[in-house]
Amino acid sequence: TTDTQTGETIDGFHLLIDALKLNGIENIYEVPGIPITDFTRLAQAAGMRLISFRHEQHAGNAAAAAGFLTQKPGICMTVSAPGFLNGLTALTNATTNCFPMILISGSSEREIVDLQQGDYEEMDQLAIAKPLCKAAYRVLHAQDIGVGIARAIRSAVSGRPGGVYLDLPAKLFSQTMDAAAGKKSLIKVVDAAPKQLPGPEAVQRALDLLKGAKRPLIILGKGAAYARADADIRTLVEKSGIPYLPMSMAKGLLPDTHAQSASATRSHVLAEADVVMLVGARLNWLLSHGKGKTWGGDKAADRKFIQIDISPIEMDSNVAIAAPLVGDIGSCVSALLAGMGSNWAKPPAEWTQGIAERKDKNISKMAETLALNPSPMNFHSALNVIRNQVKARPDAIVVNEGANTLDFARSIVDMYEPRKRLDVGTWGIMGIGMGFAIAAAVETGKPVIAIEGDSAFGFSGMEVETICRYNLPVCVIVFNNNGIYKGTDKNPLGTDMAPTQFVKGAKYEMMMQAFGGVGVQANTPAELEKALTEAIKSGKPTLINAIIDESAGTESGRITSLNPATAKKKT
Ligand code: FYN
Ligand code: ADP
Ligand code: MG
């Protein structure tokens, strides 16, 4: 008993709602069911935005994207066992991408689960989640809900952001406690993601290396986009005069049309640079682990890396890091700027002019390809339409998944503003499409253009109903080439269709029509342009079925080399 007791009580449902609201969390991405159905109703009645999905994986992906876009943990809620497992894929993907999110799942009763007596949806969810996310907690008592939420928020957003699991057994929701004591038990988290300042010697070491470089290069990753140090990052690039490469989700941090962007001559700069500064980008498979042919083979031995990252153990994960700069990107970049002084020498013109020439050549070549108008459309002629629309609406958010659809869109569709591109991320995962698109629309209110391979779209396609239900300004463009990679594979036995083929001439636009949205088939760039312009103008849920030459595309797009092939030659 406490001296604040009034006789009024509060239950677990309301404590959870109050704890989330107290910490500025407004949106919950979820699928209702036992034991969280009433929670979803009560939270909505309390003024929170509840977005109900058709499958937990997409609710989870939405929460992850919300985390990336807002720096607040995105919240996903699911039922027990299967719902939890469906959400777990998204939680693990968020952790891999360093996006902050919290998966809250209802669970069965501990007494029964622990004795394995066969409860409804019995599963030891906490134990399963633990190795697959950044942190995992369970709350057993109503008076600990405040602490549970506070720990989950801190774990998600501090240091390297990631996914957190919070296990809430069914019984907790209806537990009651004294209302005043309950209110007191809640925690408003102060400084959830504390700054981490780099040491002065580490800053000097990095500056010394940069100063001595003849062929310096900056690589910006999605950590740099997440950090929201946009102005300082731009100043660093411009003041230093160093060419830069954006990783796919860092596109737009500076406009892709920026004079210092080396995107259009990526292979050249990776192979030739002598000092490379990584800003929120890991030397994982997407950067060929910092070694080998991509990095100039023998030349790799003399290259020096500077790496800015909040995670100290990221350093030396693949190759030696000569100048580790550990801290939050905002603090590290501003320390570098302060140390650069006012008369920083630009890199040798030989390096920057060489890049400019190569880049101009590749961009002109690309322009020629984009100007062609083949029938049926190919990836280039369809993406050229989207490229122009994004140029006209740089605030629109682009979601992108597929293999060829992803690879071509990445280099064709220029981005102009930070955090406007959401894609398959570190795992190269298919299925993020509709979840990311829904969160982008909910969190920003901006138009969303989801550029989807027909295969990629299939993983989350049912969520077009969700898009229609909430009337979200999402335009899905399905690049329909009748299959995975392409639609022309043959089954040598002539029995079933080949494993990579889909139904030919599928009417994807009818999926959107089924739920009251706009569905259009586009056979030409003009038709695509008309439908997309209309979609952006009206803000109505729209699906454009863009018919692409079924022989266009290559196996696995630009990462064919990762595909093991049989030693036996195809006949
Ligand atoms: C880029 N390029 C351009 C332009 N932009 N040319 C002209 N104009 C413009 N604007 C050139 C660039 O210099 C490269 O050529 C080429 O286009 C490709 O550029 P990209 O995409 O930046 O580079 P690359 O080599 O594909 O990048 C490697 C990668 C990337 C691993 C980072 O492929 C990636 O993010 N992949 C994710 C793939 C994935 O997850 N897929 C899921 C598949 S699912 P060169 O300089 O001549 O090389 C299962 O299949
Ligand atoms: P990309 O795929 O774009 O190359 P990665 O996901 O590999 O990017 O890398 C992102 C990196 O950014 C991670 O190593 C992560 O620790 C780091 N990071 C995320 N947020 C911050 C931040 N605020 N400050 C510093 N580093 C950060
Ligand atoms: Mg396809």
XYZ file of C-alpha atoms and ligand atoms in Angstrom:
649
model
C 0.000 0.000 0.000
C 1.111 3.549 -0.709
C -0.089 6.830 0.686
C -1.314 7.861 -2.769
C -3.978 5.135 -2.889
C -7.408 6.440 -3.841
C -9.340 3.217 -4.253
C -9.255 3.624 -8.032
C -7.473 0.929 -10.018
C -5.815 0.724 -13.417
C -5.198 -2.435 -15.451
C -2.400 -3.674 -17.686
C -4.167 -2.558 -20.868
C -4.277 1.063 -19.740
C -0.830 1.081 -18.196
C 0.616 -0.084 -21.501
C -1.275 2.576 -23.453
C -0.218 5.283 -20.998
C 3.417 4.137 -21.032
C 3.562 4.290 -24.834
C 1.819 7.649 -25.044
C 3.995 9.096 -22.311
C 6.975 8.329 -24.557
C 5.524 9.997 -27.613
C 4.518 6.813 -29.403
C 1.426 7.416 -31.487
C 1.202 4.619 -34.052
C 0.912 0.859 -33.628
C 1.199 -1.573 -36.549
C -0.571 -4.794 -35.651
C -2.794 -7.764 -36.345
C -5.511 -8.231 -33.679
C -6.325 -11.582 -32.058
C -6.056 -13.391 -28.695
C -4.818 -11.878 -26.356
C -4.408 -8.366 -27.795
C -7.765 -7.682 -29.466
C -9.129 -5.556 -26.655
C -5.838 -3.739 -26.383
C -6.153 -2.589 -30.006
C -9.664 -1.269 -29.340
C -8.694 0.512 -26.135
C -5.561 2.040 -27.633
C -7.580 3.381 -30.558
C -10.182 4.795 -28.192
C -7.337 6.475 -26.289
C -6.335 8.341 -29.462
C -3.505 6.173 -30.754
C -3.364 5.303 -34.466
C -3.887 1.570 -34.910
C -2.996 0.182 -38.316
C -4.284 -3.381 -38.676
C -2.531 -5.559 -41.236
C -3.455 -8.863 -42.851
C -0.206 -10.589 -41.876
C 2.201 -9.829 -39.031
C 5.336 -9.761 -41.153
C 4.094 -6.677 -42.952
C 3.018 -4.993 -39.720
C 6.552 -5.680 -38.485
C 8.164 -4.300 -41.619
C 6.002 -1.203 -41.270
C 7.179 -0.723 -37.678
C 10.802 -1.073 -38.820
C 10.381 1.527 -41.557
C 8.637 3.848 -39.087
C 11.676 3.502 -36.826
C 14.064 4.396 -39.643
C 11.965 7.380 -40.696
C 11.363 8.869 -37.245
C 14.222 7.770 -34.923
C 11.492 6.571 -32.557
C 11.021 2.823 -32.180
C 8.266 1.591 -34.486
C 5.792 -0.602 -32.606
C 4.459 -3.892 -33.942
C 1.950 -5.936 -31.964
C 1.012 -9.539 -32.568
C -0.767 -12.487 -31.042
C 1.156 -15.428 -29.616
C 3.113 -18.265 -31.275
C 2.406 -18.069 -35.051
C 1.685 -14.325 -35.000
C 4.838 -13.790 -32.997
C 6.895 -15.900 -35.403
C 5.507 -13.990 -38.386
C 6.519 -10.729 -36.746
C 9.913 -12.092 -35.767
C 11.169 -12.160 -39.363
C 10.588 -8.425 -39.547
C 12.175 -7.873 -36.119
C 15.306 -9.710 -37.157
C 15.406 -7.845 -40.446
C 15.083 -4.541 -38.561
C 17.977 -5.551 -36.319
C 20.073 -6.451 -39.366
C 19.266 -3.056 -40.900
C 19.940 -1.183 -37.612
C 16.353 0.161 -37.527
C 14.770 0.708 -34.108
C 11.552 -1.222 -33.523
C 9.758 -3.042 -30.734
C 7.816 -6.219 -31.340
C 5.240 -6.649 -28.570
C 3.605 -10.059 -28.586
C 0.966 -11.482 -26.350
C 1.938 -14.903 -25.016
C 0.414 -17.874 -23.265
C 0.566 -18.457 -19.514
C 4.010 -19.093 -18.074
C 2.886 -21.877 -15.734
C 1.571 -23.931 -18.644
C 4.248 -23.005 -21.197
C 7.093 -23.810 -18.819
C 5.666 -27.227 -17.944
C 4.889 -27.756 -21.629
C 1.339 -28.731 -20.834
C -0.035 -27.693 -24.193
C -1.589 -24.253 -23.886
C -3.418 -22.441 -26.668
C -0.623 -21.186 -28.977
C 1.990 -22.416 -26.526
C 5.525 -21.234 -27.168
C 8.505 -19.991 -25.155
C 8.624 -16.812 -27.238
C 11.184 -14.936 -25.159
C 13.766 -17.691 -25.551
C 13.175 -17.862 -29.290
C 13.370 -14.111 -29.823
C 16.531 -13.571 -27.781
C 19.208 -14.635 -30.283
C 17.373 -12.957 -33.153
C 17.167 -9.372 -31.934
C 19.092 -6.754 -29.998
C 17.337 -7.265 -26.654
C 14.341 -9.166 -25.290
C 12.305 -8.681 -22.117
C 9.202 -10.078 -20.431
C 6.881 -8.249 -18.048
C 4.982 -10.340 -15.507
C 3.552 -7.686 -13.221
C 1.466 -4.621 -14.019
C 3.733 -2.432 -11.873
C 6.664 -3.298 -14.184
C 5.045 -2.207 -17.453
C 6.606 1.251 -17.195
C 10.077 -0.206 -16.719
C 9.504 -2.736 -19.499
C 8.589 -0.036 -22.022
C 11.452 2.211 -20.914
C 13.995 -0.604 -21.278
C 12.579 -1.558 -24.669
C 12.776 2.022 -25.965
C 16.339 2.551 -24.747
C 17.475 -0.761 -26.152
C 15.939 -0.005 -29.538
C 17.316 3.495 -30.129
C 20.546 3.856 -28.135
C 23.934 2.926 -29.583
C 23.429 0.929 -32.775
C 19.656 0.908 -33.249
C 17.875 -2.415 -33.582
C 14.885 -4.597 -32.852
C 13.617 -5.358 -29.345
C 11.169 -8.032 -28.288
C 8.728 -7.462 -25.429
C 6.818 -10.485 -24.164
C 3.483 -9.785 -22.472
C 1.623 -12.851 -21.145
C -2.166 -12.657 -21.560
C -2.783 -12.411 -17.820
C -0.812 -9.164 -17.560
C -3.371 -7.181 -19.548
C -6.159 -7.626 -17.025
C -4.002 -7.385 -13.887
C -4.967 -4.356 -11.832
C -3.162 -2.093 -9.413
C -3.839 1.140 -7.612
C -4.276 3.857 -10.218
C -2.068 6.481 -8.630
C 0.736 4.001 -7.956
C 0.354 2.788 -11.503
C 0.730 6.269 -12.879
C 3.843 6.765 -10.766
C 5.355 3.524 -12.052
C 5.535 4.820 -15.620
C 8.804 6.211 -16.948
C 9.252 8.990 -19.467
C 12.590 8.133 -20.997
C 15.063 11.023 -20.895
C 17.732 11.206 -23.630
C 16.882 7.799 -25.124
C 19.735 7.883 -27.659
C 22.564 9.732 -25.918
C 25.200 11.400 -28.079
C 28.518 9.605 -28.190
C 31.412 11.979 -28.731
C 34.528 10.762 -30.535
C 37.881 11.253 -28.801
C 39.995 14.201 -30.052
C 42.908 11.887 -31.026
C 40.544 9.762 -33.109
C 39.302 12.881 -34.909
C 42.876 14.074 -35.564
C 43.912 10.645 -36.846
C 41.060 10.692 -39.345
C 41.842 14.248 -40.470
C 45.536 13.435 -40.946
C 44.662 10.500 -43.166
C 42.192 12.542 -45.210
C 44.674 15.372 -45.606
C 47.329 13.084 -47.034
C 44.988 11.375 -49.490
C 45.533 11.651 -53.256
C 42.352 9.794 -54.236
C 39.922 10.119 -51.323
C 36.349 8.815 -51.362
C 33.425 9.131 -48.940
C 30.818 6.355 -48.731
C 27.503 7.285 -47.141
C 25.329 4.478 -45.752
C 21.816 4.236 -44.378
C 23.241 4.910 -40.897
C 24.115 8.382 -42.179
C 20.568 8.824 -43.465
C 19.140 7.629 -40.142
C 21.356 9.993 -38.116
C 19.650 13.169 -39.365
C 22.891 15.112 -39.579
C 21.922 16.091 -43.127
C 23.291 19.636 -43.196
C 26.634 18.764 -41.578
C 27.135 15.762 -43.838
C 26.518 17.916 -46.874
C 28.927 20.554 -45.567
C 31.566 17.892 -44.941
C 31.290 16.591 -48.491
C 31.278 20.050 -50.059
C 33.952 21.606 -47.879
C 36.284 18.651 -48.380
C 35.572 18.446 -52.114
C 35.801 14.652 -51.822
C 33.767 12.528 -54.264
C 31.130 10.400 -52.554
C 29.125 7.251 -53.168
C 25.722 6.777 -51.527
C 24.670 3.268 -50.585
C 21.143 2.643 -51.828
C 19.221 4.011 -48.826
C 21.623 6.943 -48.474
C 20.624 8.155 -51.932
C 19.189 11.663 -51.648
C 21.151 12.564 -48.509
C 22.755 14.837 -51.045
C 20.835 15.069 -54.336
C 21.953 12.298 -56.721
C 22.559 15.025 -59.290
C 25.255 16.570 -57.053
C 28.525 17.335 -58.860
C 30.515 15.281 -56.332
C 28.395 12.128 -56.617
C 30.450 9.283 -58.058
C 27.499 6.872 -58.328
C 27.733 6.673 -62.095
C 31.306 5.475 -61.897
C 31.114 3.276 -58.856
C 33.450 0.511 -59.973
C 36.163 2.992 -60.882
C 36.200 4.893 -57.585
C 36.066 1.753 -55.429
C 38.989 0.247 -57.264
C 41.115 3.415 -57.320
C 40.513 5.331 -54.082
C 43.477 5.432 -51.683
C 41.640 6.680 -48.586
C 37.998 5.758 -48.035
C 35.855 7.273 -45.319
C 32.778 5.202 -44.420
C 29.958 7.132 -42.795
C 27.291 4.796 -41.359
C 28.005 2.054 -43.877
C 29.354 -1.408 -43.092
C 31.954 -3.238 -45.162
C 29.598 -6.185 -45.665
C 28.677 -8.053 -48.866
C 27.204 -4.906 -50.400
C 30.727 -3.439 -50.371
C 32.455 -6.718 -51.232
C 33.855 -6.842 -47.666
C 36.344 -4.086 -48.502
C 38.606 -6.344 -50.536
C 39.078 -8.303 -53.731
C 38.490 -7.345 -57.329
C 35.890 -4.646 -56.593
C 38.512 -2.842 -54.536
C 41.223 -3.039 -57.166
C 42.778 -6.395 -56.242
C 46.439 -5.712 -55.409
C 45.758 -2.021 -54.838
C 43.669 -3.005 -51.828
C 46.829 -3.555 -49.782
C 47.696 0.168 -49.768
C 44.219 1.501 -49.163
C 43.391 3.097 -45.823
C 39.928 3.212 -44.276
C 38.376 5.758 -41.945
C 35.123 4.494 -40.454
C 32.521 6.544 -38.622
C 30.160 4.298 -36.696
C 28.467 4.186 -33.336
C 29.395 0.551 -32.866
C 33.034 0.084 -31.765
C 33.072 -3.594 -32.678
C 32.168 -2.814 -36.286
C 35.798 -1.705 -36.720
C 38.116 -4.272 -38.345
C 35.144 -6.571 -38.997
C 36.343 -7.241 -42.539
C 39.567 -5.323 -43.155
C 41.811 -3.152 -41.000
C 40.399 0.269 -40.166
C 43.307 2.714 -39.959
C 41.256 5.498 -38.396
C 38.216 4.347 -36.440
C 35.924 7.200 -35.482
C 33.492 5.794 -32.960
C 30.567 7.946 -31.971
C 27.252 9.182 -33.278
C 27.472 10.499 -36.814
C 26.263 13.980 -35.907
C 28.991 14.428 -33.293
C 31.711 12.822 -35.422
C 30.938 14.879 -38.508
C 30.775 18.149 -36.608
C 34.105 17.324 -34.898
C 35.661 16.713 -38.313
C 34.259 19.995 -39.629
C 35.664 21.887 -36.664
C 39.071 20.272 -37.197
C 39.164 21.000 -40.940
C 39.468 24.722 -40.377
C 38.747 27.255 -43.081
C 41.308 26.486 -45.775
C 41.052 22.780 -46.380
C 42.761 21.752 -49.631
C 40.516 20.013 -52.164
C 41.623 16.619 -53.534
C 44.000 16.634 -56.549
C 42.198 17.677 -59.740
C 43.604 14.644 -61.532
C 41.367 12.460 -59.343
C 38.208 14.539 -59.396
C 38.402 15.410 -63.096
C 38.961 11.784 -64.022
C 35.840 10.876 -62.105
C 33.827 13.687 -63.676
C 34.783 12.581 -67.199
C 33.925 8.919 -66.598
C 30.722 9.890 -64.895
C 29.564 12.208 -67.696
C 30.227 9.482 -70.224
C 28.189 6.906 -68.307
C 25.352 9.339 -67.692
C 25.154 10.197 -71.410
C 25.137 6.527 -72.263
C 22.346 5.986 -69.793
C 20.423 8.943 -71.276
C 20.568 7.288 -74.698
C 19.151 4.050 -73.301
C 16.436 5.899 -71.404
C 15.360 7.695 -74.566
C 14.534 4.445 -76.369
C 10.914 3.414 -76.552
C 10.769 -0.326 -77.121
C 7.530 -2.260 -77.281
C 6.751 -3.957 -74.952
C 8.337 -1.699 -72.328
C 11.607 -2.727 -70.734
C 12.881 -1.778 -67.280
C 14.570 1.356 -68.598
C 11.659 2.849 -70.492
C 9.265 2.250 -67.583
C 11.693 3.516 -64.947
C 12.390 6.631 -66.998
C 8.782 7.672 -66.365
C 9.185 7.205 -62.622
C 12.527 9.017 -62.719
C 10.810 12.106 -64.148
C 7.944 11.936 -61.662
C 10.305 11.722 -58.682
C 12.221 14.679 -60.068
C 8.964 16.632 -60.119
C 7.933 15.408 -56.638
C 11.222 15.030 -54.723
C 9.302 14.775 -51.446
C 7.641 11.523 -52.545
C 8.920 8.368 -50.869
C 10.169 5.564 -53.079
C 9.903 1.970 -51.892
C 11.783 -0.511 -54.048
C 12.152 -4.284 -54.137
C 12.760 -7.013 -56.667
C 15.916 -8.161 -58.399
C 16.149 -6.386 -61.754
C 13.439 -3.934 -60.721
C 15.560 -3.044 -57.694
C 18.888 -2.838 -59.474
C 17.684 -0.770 -62.414
C 15.609 1.557 -60.250
C 18.556 2.188 -57.934
C 20.682 3.623 -60.731
C 17.916 5.169 -62.869
C 15.637 6.875 -60.323
C 17.589 9.803 -58.853
C 16.703 10.825 -55.301
C 16.856 14.433 -54.132
C 16.018 14.439 -50.418
C 17.205 12.396 -47.412
C 15.291 9.294 -46.220
C 13.040 9.147 -49.283
C 14.211 5.737 -50.435
C 13.330 2.521 -48.607
C 14.481 -0.759 -50.059
C 15.476 -4.371 -49.480
C 18.335 -3.354 -47.177
C 21.189 -5.351 -45.743
C 19.648 -8.776 -46.298
C 18.347 -8.016 -49.779
C 15.009 -9.279 -48.498
C 11.838 -9.621 -50.586
C 8.534 -8.824 -48.884
C 9.210 -5.401 -47.377
C 7.206 -3.606 -50.080
C 3.706 -2.979 -48.769
C 4.773 -2.801 -45.101
C 7.367 -0.125 -45.840
C 4.977 1.729 -48.152
C 2.196 1.814 -45.555
C 4.515 3.082 -42.812
C 5.976 5.715 -45.137
C 2.486 7.029 -45.890
C 1.303 6.867 -42.266
C 4.407 8.466 -40.763
C 4.972 11.214 -43.336
C 1.687 11.783 -45.163
C 3.734 12.113 -48.377
C 2.939 10.327 -51.621
C 4.546 6.892 -51.807
C 5.660 5.204 -55.013
C 6.319 1.484 -54.527
C 8.407 0.138 -57.406
C 7.875 -3.607 -57.231
C 8.986 -6.619 -59.200
C 6.002 -8.903 -59.834
C 7.654 -11.570 -57.724
C 8.575 -9.196 -54.870
C 5.043 -7.779 -54.802
C 3.604 -11.244 -54.243
C 5.147 -11.505 -50.791
C 3.037 -8.681 -49.357
C 0.363 -8.151 -52.024
C -2.612 -8.818 -49.744
C -1.785 -5.605 -47.897
C -3.314 -3.618 -50.776
C -6.507 -4.094 -48.771
C -4.806 -2.340 -45.849
C -3.743 0.494 -48.159
C -7.352 0.878 -49.338
C -8.846 0.557 -45.844
C -6.786 3.488 -44.561
C -7.045 5.298 -47.898
C -3.284 5.837 -48.065
C -1.578 7.833 -50.852
C 0.329 4.802 -52.120
C 0.879 4.038 -55.792
C 2.169 0.518 -56.355
C 3.798 -0.089 -59.711
C 4.178 -3.781 -60.489
C 6.870 -4.486 -63.063
C 5.135 -7.446 -64.629
C 7.432 -9.636 -66.684
C 5.588 -12.864 -65.873
C 8.139 -14.269 -63.509
C 11.074 -14.244 -61.139
C 13.984 -12.546 -62.963
C 12.091 -13.075 -66.248
C 9.146 -15.013 -67.578
C 10.778 -16.991 -70.351
C 12.171 -19.995 -68.460
C 11.154 -23.433 -69.745
C 10.483 -26.660 -67.911
C 12.447 -29.169 -70.027
C 9.875 -31.863 -69.218
C 6.984 -29.686 -70.352
C 4.860 -30.652 -67.328
C 4.375 -27.775 -64.831
C 5.527 -24.243 -65.524
C 9.178 -23.537 -64.699
C 9.874 -22.681 -61.008
C 10.557 -19.053 -61.899
C 7.395 -18.503 -63.972
C 4.052 -16.953 -63.042
C 0.640 -16.947 -64.707
C 1.074 -15.021 -67.935
C -0.805 -11.777 -68.406
C -1.779 -11.555 -64.710
C -4.155 -8.653 -63.962
C -2.504 -7.311 -60.803
C -4.480 -4.062 -61.107
C -7.651 -5.990 -60.258
C -6.284 -6.667 -56.767
C -6.472 -2.953 -56.008
C -9.860 -2.617 -57.715
C -11.193 -5.429 -55.527
C -10.877 -3.186 -52.462
C -12.060 0.048 -54.013
C -8.734 1.463 -55.142
C -7.691 2.469 -58.651
C -6.217 -0.250 -60.865
C -4.665 0.488 -64.245
C -2.774 -1.557 -66.784
C 0.032 0.330 -68.531
C 1.507 -0.973 -71.761
C 3.446 2.137 -72.750
C 5.444 4.868 -71.006
C 2.661 7.329 -71.885
C 0.048 5.159 -70.157
C 2.308 4.693 -67.164
C 2.947 8.412 -66.921
C -0.731 9.236 -67.091
C -1.654 6.750 -64.375
C 1.193 7.753 -62.062
C 0.538 11.480 -62.465
C -3.110 10.888 -61.645
C -2.235 8.730 -58.614
C 0.096 11.336 -57.144
C -2.389 14.114 -57.798
C -5.385 12.299 -56.319
C -3.594 10.536 -53.477
C -5.879 7.553 -54.093
C -4.617 4.017 -53.515
C -3.486 2.928 -56.969
C -1.906 -0.121 -58.539
C -0.362 0.161 -61.980
C 0.288 -3.132 -63.713
C 3.247 -2.162 -65.921
C 3.695 -4.725 -68.652
C 7.404 -5.391 -69.182
C 9.011 -7.507 -71.890
C 9.119 -10.992 -70.355
C 12.554 -11.583 -71.779
C 13.982 -8.455 -70.123
C 16.054 -8.953 -66.997
C 18.871 -11.195 -65.887
C 19.116 -13.922 -63.268
C 19.418 -12.209 -59.837
C 20.017 -8.813 -61.457
C 23.456 -7.357 -60.635
C 24.284 -10.047 -58.087
C 24.305 -13.049 -60.426
C 27.747 -13.911 -59.103
C 26.227 -14.875 -55.736
C 24.182 -17.615 -57.432
C 25.749 -21.065 -57.197
C 25.445 -22.733 -60.615
C 25.700 -26.403 -61.396
C 29.042 -27.580 -62.764
C 27.116 -29.515 -65.396
C 26.636 -27.187 -68.375
C 23.092 -26.363 -69.377
C 22.249 -28.118 -72.610
C 24.903 4.089 -61.345
N 25.459 3.789 -62.525
C 25.067 4.723 -63.411
C 24.249 5.620 -62.691
N 24.173 5.205 -61.420
N 25.344 4.891 -64.697
C 24.810 5.936 -65.320
N 24.013 6.842 -64.721
C 23.719 6.721 -63.412
N 22.946 7.626 -62.829
C 26.320 2.662 -62.844
C 27.387 2.394 -61.800
O 28.565 3.108 -62.050
C 27.602 0.908 -61.981
O 28.417 0.660 -63.079
C 26.214 0.401 -62.327
O 25.496 1.512 -62.830
C 25.451 -0.168 -61.134
O 25.498 0.766 -60.091
P 25.127 0.364 -58.625
O 23.801 -0.261 -58.637
O 25.342 1.515 -57.767
O 26.290 -0.668 -58.336
P 26.328 -2.223 -58.115
O 27.638 -2.703 -58.591
O 25.110 -2.938 -58.581
O 26.336 -2.205 -56.522
C 26.579 -3.315 -55.792
C 25.552 -3.504 -54.704
C 24.185 -3.369 -55.301
C 25.774 -4.853 -54.079
C 25.748 -2.416 -53.628
O 24.077 -4.290 -56.385
C 23.068 -3.574 -54.332
O 22.742 -2.721 -53.501
N 22.456 -4.704 -54.446
C 21.354 -5.146 -53.638
C 20.855 -6.331 -54.375
C 19.798 -7.075 -53.658
O 19.658 -7.020 -52.465
N 18.994 -7.784 -54.410
C 17.953 -8.616 -53.945
C 17.915 -9.674 -54.959
S 16.795 -10.866 -54.594
P 29.963 0.356 -62.937
O 30.593 1.522 -62.294
O 30.398 0.131 -64.324
O 30.024 -0.886 -62.084
C 17.321 -12.265 -55.328
O 17.721 -12.350 -56.440
P 24.412 0.525 -45.793
O 23.704 -0.769 -46.025
O 23.681 1.696 -46.308
O 25.826 0.454 -46.209
P 24.653 -0.333 -43.069
O 23.318 -0.740 -42.568
O 25.576 -1.407 -43.506
O 24.455 0.769 -44.206
O 25.408 0.488 -41.965
C 24.779 1.366 -41.113
C 25.748 1.630 -39.975
O 25.397 2.864 -39.368
C 25.748 0.574 -38.872
O 27.034 0.030 -38.712
C 25.288 1.336 -37.628
O 25.977 0.938 -36.467
C 25.614 2.763 -37.987
N 24.769 3.773 -37.353
C 23.420 3.825 -37.306
N 23.003 4.948 -36.712
C 24.111 5.639 -36.365
C 24.351 6.892 -35.722
N 23.358 7.675 -35.315
N 25.640 7.266 -35.533
C 26.658 6.477 -35.928
N 26.501 5.305 -36.551
C 25.241 4.881 -36.772
Mg 9.508 -10.372 -62.598
